[in-house]
Each structure stands twice: as structure tokens, then as C-alpha cells.
Coordinates of C-alpha atoms in Angstrom, one line a residue:
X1 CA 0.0 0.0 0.0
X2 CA 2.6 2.5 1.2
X3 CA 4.7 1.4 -2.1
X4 CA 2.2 2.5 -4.3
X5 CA 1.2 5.5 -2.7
X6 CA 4.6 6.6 -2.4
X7 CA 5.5 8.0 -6.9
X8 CA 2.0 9.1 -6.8
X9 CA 3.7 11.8 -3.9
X10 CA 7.6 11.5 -5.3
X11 CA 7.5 10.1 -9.1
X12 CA 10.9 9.5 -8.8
X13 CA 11.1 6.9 -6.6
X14 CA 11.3 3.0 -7.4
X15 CA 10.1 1.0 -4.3
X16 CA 11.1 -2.5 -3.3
X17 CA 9.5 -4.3 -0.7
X18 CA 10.9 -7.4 0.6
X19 CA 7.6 -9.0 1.1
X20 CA 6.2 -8.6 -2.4
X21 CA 8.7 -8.1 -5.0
X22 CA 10.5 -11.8 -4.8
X23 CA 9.3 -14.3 -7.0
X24 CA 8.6 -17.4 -6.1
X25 CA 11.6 -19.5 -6.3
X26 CA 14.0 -17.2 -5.9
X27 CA 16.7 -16.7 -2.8
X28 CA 15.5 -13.9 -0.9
X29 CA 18.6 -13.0 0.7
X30 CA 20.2 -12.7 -3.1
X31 CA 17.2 -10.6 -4.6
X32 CA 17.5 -8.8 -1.2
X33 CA 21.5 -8.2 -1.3
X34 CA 21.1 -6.7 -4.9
X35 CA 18.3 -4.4 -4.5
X36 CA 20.2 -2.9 -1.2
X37 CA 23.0 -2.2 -3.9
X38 CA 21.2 0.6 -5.6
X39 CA 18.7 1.6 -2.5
X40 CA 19.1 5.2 -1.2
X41 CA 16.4 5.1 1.3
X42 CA 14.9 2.4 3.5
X43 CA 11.8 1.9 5.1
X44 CA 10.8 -0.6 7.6
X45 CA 7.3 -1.0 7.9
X46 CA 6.3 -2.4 11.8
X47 CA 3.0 -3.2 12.9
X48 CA 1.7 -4.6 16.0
X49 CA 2.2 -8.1 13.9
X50 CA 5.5 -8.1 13.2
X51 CA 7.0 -5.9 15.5
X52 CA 8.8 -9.2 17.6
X53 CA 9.6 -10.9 14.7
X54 CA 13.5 -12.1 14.5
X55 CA 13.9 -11.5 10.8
X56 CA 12.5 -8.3 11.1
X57 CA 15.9 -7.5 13.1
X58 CA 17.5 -9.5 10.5
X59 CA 16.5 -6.9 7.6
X60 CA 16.9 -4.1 9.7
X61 CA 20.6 -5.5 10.3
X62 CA 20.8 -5.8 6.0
X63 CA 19.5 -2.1 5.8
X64 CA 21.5 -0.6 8.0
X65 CA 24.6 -1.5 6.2
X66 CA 23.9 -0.9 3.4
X67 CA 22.2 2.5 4.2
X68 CA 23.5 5.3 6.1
X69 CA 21.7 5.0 9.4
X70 CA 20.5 8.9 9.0
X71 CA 18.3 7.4 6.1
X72 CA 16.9 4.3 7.3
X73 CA 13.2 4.9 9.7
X74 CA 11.5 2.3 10.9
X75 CA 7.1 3.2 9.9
X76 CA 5.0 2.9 13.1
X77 CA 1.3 2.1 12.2
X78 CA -0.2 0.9 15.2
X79 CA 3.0 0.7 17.3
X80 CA 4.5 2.8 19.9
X81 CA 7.9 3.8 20.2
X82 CA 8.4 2.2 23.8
X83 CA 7.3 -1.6 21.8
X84 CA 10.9 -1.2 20.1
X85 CA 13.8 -3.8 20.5
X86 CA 17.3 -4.7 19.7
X87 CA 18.6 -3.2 16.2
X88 CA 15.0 -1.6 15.5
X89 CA 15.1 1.3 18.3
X90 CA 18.3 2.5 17.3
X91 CA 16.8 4.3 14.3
X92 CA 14.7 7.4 13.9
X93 CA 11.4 6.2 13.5
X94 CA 8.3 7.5 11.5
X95 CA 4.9 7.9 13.4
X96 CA 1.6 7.0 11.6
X97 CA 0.8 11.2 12.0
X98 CA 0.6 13.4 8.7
X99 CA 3.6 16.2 9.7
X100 CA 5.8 13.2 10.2
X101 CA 5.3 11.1 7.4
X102 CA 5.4 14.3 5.6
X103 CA 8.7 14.6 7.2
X104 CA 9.9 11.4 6.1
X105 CA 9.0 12.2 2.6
X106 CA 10.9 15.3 2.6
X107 CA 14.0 13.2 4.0
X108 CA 13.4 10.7 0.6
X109 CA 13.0 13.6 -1.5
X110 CA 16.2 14.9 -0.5
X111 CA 18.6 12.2 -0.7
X112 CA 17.3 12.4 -4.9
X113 CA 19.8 13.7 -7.3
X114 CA 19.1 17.4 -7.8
X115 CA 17.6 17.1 -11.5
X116 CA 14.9 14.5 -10.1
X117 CA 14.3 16.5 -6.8
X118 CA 11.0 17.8 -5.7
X119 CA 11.0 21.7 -4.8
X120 CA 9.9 22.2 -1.2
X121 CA 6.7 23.9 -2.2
X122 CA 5.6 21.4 -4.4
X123 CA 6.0 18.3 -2.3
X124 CA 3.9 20.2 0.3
X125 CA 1.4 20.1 -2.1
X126 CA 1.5 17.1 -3.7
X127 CA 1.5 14.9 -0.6
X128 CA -1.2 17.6 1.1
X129 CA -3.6 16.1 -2.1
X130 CA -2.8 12.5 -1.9
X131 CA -2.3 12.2 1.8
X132 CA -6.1 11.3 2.5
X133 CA -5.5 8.4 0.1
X134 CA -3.2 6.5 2.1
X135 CA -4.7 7.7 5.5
X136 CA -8.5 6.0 4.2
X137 CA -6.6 2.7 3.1
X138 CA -4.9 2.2 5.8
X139 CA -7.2 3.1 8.0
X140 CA -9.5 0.9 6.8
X141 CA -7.0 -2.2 7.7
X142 CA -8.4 -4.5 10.2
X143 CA -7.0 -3.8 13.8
X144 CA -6.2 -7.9 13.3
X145 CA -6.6 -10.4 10.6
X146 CA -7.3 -14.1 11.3
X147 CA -4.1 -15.9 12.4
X148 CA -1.9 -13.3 13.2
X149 CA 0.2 -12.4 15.9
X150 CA 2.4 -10.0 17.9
X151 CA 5.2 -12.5 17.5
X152 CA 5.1 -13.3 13.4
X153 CA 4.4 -16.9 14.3
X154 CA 0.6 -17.7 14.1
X155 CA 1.2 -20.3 16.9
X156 CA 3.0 -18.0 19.5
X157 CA 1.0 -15.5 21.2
X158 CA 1.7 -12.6 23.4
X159 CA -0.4 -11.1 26.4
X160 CA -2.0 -8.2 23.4
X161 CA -3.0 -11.4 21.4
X162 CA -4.4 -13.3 24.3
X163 CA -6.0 -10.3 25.3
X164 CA -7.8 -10.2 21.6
X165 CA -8.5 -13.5 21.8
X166 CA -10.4 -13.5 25.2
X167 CA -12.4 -10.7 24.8
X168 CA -13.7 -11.9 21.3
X169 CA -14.0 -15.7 22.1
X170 CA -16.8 -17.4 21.9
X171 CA -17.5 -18.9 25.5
X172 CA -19.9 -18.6 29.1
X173 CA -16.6 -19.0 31.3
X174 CA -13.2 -18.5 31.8
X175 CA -10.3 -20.2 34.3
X176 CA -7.6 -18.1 35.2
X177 CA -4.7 -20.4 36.4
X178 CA -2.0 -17.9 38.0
X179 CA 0.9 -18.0 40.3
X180 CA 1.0 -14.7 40.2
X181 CA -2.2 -13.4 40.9
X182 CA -1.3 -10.2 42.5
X183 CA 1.3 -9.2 39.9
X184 CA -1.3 -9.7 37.2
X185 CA -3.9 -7.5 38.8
X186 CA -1.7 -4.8 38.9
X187 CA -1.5 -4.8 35.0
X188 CA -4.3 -2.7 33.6
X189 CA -4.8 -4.2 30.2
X190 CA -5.6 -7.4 32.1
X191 CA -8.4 -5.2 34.0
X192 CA -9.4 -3.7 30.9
X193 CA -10.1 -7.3 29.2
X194 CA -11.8 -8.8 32.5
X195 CA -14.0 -5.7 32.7
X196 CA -15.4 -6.3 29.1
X197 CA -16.1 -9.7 29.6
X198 CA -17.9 -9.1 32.8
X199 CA -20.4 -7.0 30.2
X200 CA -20.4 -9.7 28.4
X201 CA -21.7 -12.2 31.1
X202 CA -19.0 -14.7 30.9
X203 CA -18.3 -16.3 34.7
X204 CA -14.8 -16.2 35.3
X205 CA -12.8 -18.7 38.0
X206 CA -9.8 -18.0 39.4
X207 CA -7.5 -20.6 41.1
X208 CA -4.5 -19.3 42.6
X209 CA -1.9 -20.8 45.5
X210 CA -2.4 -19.5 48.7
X211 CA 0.2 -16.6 50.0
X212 CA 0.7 -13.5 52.3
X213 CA -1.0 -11.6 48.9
X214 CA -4.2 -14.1 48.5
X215 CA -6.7 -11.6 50.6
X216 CA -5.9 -8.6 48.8
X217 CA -6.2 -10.5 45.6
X218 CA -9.9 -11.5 46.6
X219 CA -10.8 -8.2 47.6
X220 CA -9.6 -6.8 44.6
X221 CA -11.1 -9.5 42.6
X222 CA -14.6 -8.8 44.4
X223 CA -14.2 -5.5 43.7
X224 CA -14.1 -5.3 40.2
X225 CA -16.7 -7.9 40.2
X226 CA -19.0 -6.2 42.8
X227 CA -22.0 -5.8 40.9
X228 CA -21.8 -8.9 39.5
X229 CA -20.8 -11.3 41.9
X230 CA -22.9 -14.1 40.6
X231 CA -20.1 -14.1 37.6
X232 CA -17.1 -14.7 39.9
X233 CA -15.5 -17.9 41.8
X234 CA -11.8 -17.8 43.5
X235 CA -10.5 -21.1 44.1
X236 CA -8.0 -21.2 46.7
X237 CA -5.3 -23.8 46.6
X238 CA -2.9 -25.1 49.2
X239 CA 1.1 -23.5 47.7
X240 CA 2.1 -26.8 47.6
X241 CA -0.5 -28.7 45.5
X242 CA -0.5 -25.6 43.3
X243 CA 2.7 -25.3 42.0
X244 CA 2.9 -29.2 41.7
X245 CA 0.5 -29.1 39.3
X246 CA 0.6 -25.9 37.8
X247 CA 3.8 -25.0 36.3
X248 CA 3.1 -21.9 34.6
X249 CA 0.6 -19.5 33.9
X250 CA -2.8 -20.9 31.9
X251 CA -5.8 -19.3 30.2
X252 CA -9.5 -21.8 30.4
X253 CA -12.0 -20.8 27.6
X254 CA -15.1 -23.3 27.6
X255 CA -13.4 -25.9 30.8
X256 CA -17.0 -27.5 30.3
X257 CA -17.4 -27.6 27.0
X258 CA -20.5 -28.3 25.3
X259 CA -21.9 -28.4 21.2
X260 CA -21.8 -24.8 21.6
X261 CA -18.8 -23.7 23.2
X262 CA -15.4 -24.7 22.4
X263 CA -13.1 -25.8 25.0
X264 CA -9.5 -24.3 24.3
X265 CA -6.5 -24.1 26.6
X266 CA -3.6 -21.5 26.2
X267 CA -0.2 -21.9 28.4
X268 CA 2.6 -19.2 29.2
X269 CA 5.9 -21.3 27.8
X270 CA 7.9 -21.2 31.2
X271 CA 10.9 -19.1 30.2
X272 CA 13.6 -16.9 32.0
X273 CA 11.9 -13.8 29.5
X274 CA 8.4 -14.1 30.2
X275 CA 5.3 -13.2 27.8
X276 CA 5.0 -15.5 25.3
X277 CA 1.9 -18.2 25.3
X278 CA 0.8 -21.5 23.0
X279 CA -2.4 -23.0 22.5
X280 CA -2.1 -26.8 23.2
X281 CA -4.0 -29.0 20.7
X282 CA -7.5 -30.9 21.9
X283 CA -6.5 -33.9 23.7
X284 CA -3.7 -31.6 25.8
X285 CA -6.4 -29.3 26.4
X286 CA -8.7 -31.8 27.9
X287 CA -6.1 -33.0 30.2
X288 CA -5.3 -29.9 31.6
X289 CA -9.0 -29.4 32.0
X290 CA -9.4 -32.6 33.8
X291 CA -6.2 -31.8 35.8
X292 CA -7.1 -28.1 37.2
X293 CA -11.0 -29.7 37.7
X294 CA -9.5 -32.3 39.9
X295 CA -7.4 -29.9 41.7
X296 CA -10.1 -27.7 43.0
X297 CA -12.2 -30.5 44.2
X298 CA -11.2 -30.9 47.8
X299 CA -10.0 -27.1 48.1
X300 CA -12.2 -23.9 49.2
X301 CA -14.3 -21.9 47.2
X302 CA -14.6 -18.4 48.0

């Protein structure tokens, strides 16, 4: 989109875009290599579905030396500058605002040879006319298509796609399995997603391992749930059984499902860096459920 709005503004330029312009067939990293031969300018386009990706880094790396660093910017469109890592937040990015895209056109135009430059005046004016263009189109781009992620990978999630996916799911109730209840409560986004869900009438339990935090958790729990407590069960469980049984963190859509609700089961993959999550296939899924139903059978309900 952004490649074939860009002439329309600067009919001088040629775009390349990595994830278009290879045919099938041929070695990316050599059709890659070659254009970066004759490229002036680069842009890397990051969204809130690619943003994680390694071989995002990976072209960024290829850019940058090829490219002076001055005229390489990373294109925010749904990202914020603090979501930056590694290689990618060393650059001067471009944010998804008219002045600084205009900005970042006015840095293309310049690095032009003189004969094939815009005047200052008449770039102002050409990208003032087609700038609604690309604002309607891309504005008009899904806030998420079907199957992707934060990550790149369709089966690695982060909390924002967990978060998507629990507020849009299909289901009457929802297990939280956490060892870290209190932590958790504390961020907002998880708040923001319970709070919805509560307006949607979906009953949420939560079983968490006793501690010196567990009242606090329930009275914050009750709190947010006050006017509708019918929709809330804390399961408290003994430290020990807990964490011999769960190992991690773990989302429950659906733990008794039915013909209309689909019982899923999503896991946060115990690493030192925390954040990421997988959805286990059926038969997993139905053992956890059996597992975590099991483990609140002897223990208090609050």
C-alpha cells in the first residue's frame, strides 16, 4: 500500500518491498542483497504483527549496512515507540501522523539527485492532495486479521494477542490459572479485558496458591466484580499442590465444553523472559482441564 502510494507523492522513486517483489523460487537473501545495492532510502514497515519478529531485526541488520543510518526509519502504524527492540530502536522512526510522514518524505526527496528532486513547495502540495489516500486505506485495515500475531508466528502468542483473543472468544466461562495473581492485577490491560467480559456475562474462575497476597487478591477480585458477583468464583489452593500441578501461567476458555462452546486451553511457555503463550491441541487441552477440575475438588471456594 505504502509502495504504491509513495510515486503518486515523489514520481521519482522505485520501491522495493521485501515482502512482495521476490518471485517465487528465488533466494531472498540474493534478490535482497542486490536491491540494497542501488537503495538510497529504506523503510521498515512495523505493525503490531511483526514488531517481535526475528527476521525483522535481521533486515533491519541488512538495511543498515547498506544505508547510512540517518536514512533508514523504521514506519510505526499501530506501534509505539516504547514496543521497540534490539537493532530496531536504534533508528529514527516514522509515526503513523501526517507532519511526520510528511517529514519522512521530505527526507526521501532529499537524498534524490538534484535534476529529479522535488521543490519544497511542491512536495507540500503534492503529498497535502494525496495524503487522504493513504490515510482512508490504511485506516480501513483490520485492527487484526485471522491468524496473526504480535510475534510473526501464528502459533506463538503474546499477552495483546491473548488479550484479543479473550475478549472476542466465543464462551460462558473463563479459568484463570495464575501464580502470580497479584502481579497480574496490577496490570491494567488485564483489568481492561476482565471488565469487558464481565459486560459480556462470561463467569470467570480464578485458582491461585495461597500466600501472604491471596486476601488482597480476593478483595480486589470482588471489587471489580461487585455488581456482578454471581459471575465470579476464587478457588484457593494449598502453595504446595499448586505449583505441583501448575507450572506456569494458563488461560480456560469453555473448561466444560458443550456443542456450543469450544473448549481451548492456552499456556505461558515457562521461560527466563516471560510473555510468550501457546495453545495446546484438543487432547492436551482436555487433560489440563481434567487436571485443574481435579485440583479444585477438595479445596475452598470463595
Amino acid at each position: 500500500m505504502l509502495r504504491d502510494w509513495l510515486p503518486y507523492v515523489i514520481q521519482a522513486v522505485n520501491p522495493f518491498v521485501s515482502s512482495g517483489d521476490i518471485n517465487k523460487g528465488e533466494r531472498w537473501s540474493d534478490v535482497l542483497a542486490k536491491e540494497l545495492e542501488d537503495t538510497e532510502f529504506g523503510i521498515i514497515c512495523l505493525t503490531p504483527y511483526n514488531v517481535r519478529a526475528p527476521w525483522l531485526n535481521f533486515e533491519a541488520g541488512a538495511l543498515s549496512k547498506s544505508i547510512d543510518r540517518s536514512f533508514l526509519s523504521p514506519f510505526l502504524f499501530r506501534v509505539e515507540l516504547s514496543e521497540l527492540q534490539g537493532p530496531l530502536s536504534q533508528f529514527q522512526s516514522t509515526i503513523y501522523e501526517k507532519e511526520d510522514v510528511f517529514n519522512l518524505l521530505s527526507s526521501i526527496n532529499k537524498k534524490l539527485s538534484i535534476e529529479r528532486r522535488l521543490e519544497h513547495e511542491i512536495l507540500r502540495k503534492t503529498f497535502d492532495v494525496w495524503w487522504h489516500e493513504l490515510k482512508e486505506a490504511l485506516d480501513r485495515i483490520e485492527e487484526s486479521e485471522e491468524g496473526e500475531t504480535e510475534t510473526g508466528y501464528k502459533w506463538l502468542y503474546t499477552p495483546g494477542d491473548l488479550d484479543k483473543i479473550e475478549v472476542n472468544a466465543d464462551c460462558k466461562s473463563i479459568w484463570v490459572i495464575t501464580p502470580s495473581p497479584y502481579q497480574d492485577l496490577q496490570n491494567t490491560c488485564v483489568k481492561n479485558v476482565v471488565q469487558k467480559n464481565i459486560g459480556r456475562g462470561i463467569r470467570y474462575t480464578f485458582i491461585l496458591p495461597s500466600s501472604d497476597t491471596t486476601e488482597e487478591v480476593k478483595e480486589t477480585l470482588q471489587h471489580t466484580f461487585s455488581s456482578h458477583s454471581e459471575q465470579l468464583t476464587i478457588k484457593e489452593i494449598s502453595h504446595q499442590k499448586f505449583h505441583s500441578l501448575a507450572v506456569t501461567h494458563y488461560l480456560v476458555l469453555n473448561p466444560e465444553e458443550d456443542e456450543h462452546y469450544t473448549l481451548r486451553v492456552f499456556l505461558e511457555l515457562p521461560l527466563k523472559q516471560r510473555d510468550y503463550w501457546i495453545e495446546v491441541e484438543n487432547e492436551a487441552a482436555f487433560d489440563f482441564a481434567a487436571r485443574f477440575h481435579k485440583m479444585i475438588e477438595e479445596e475452598i471456594t470463595i
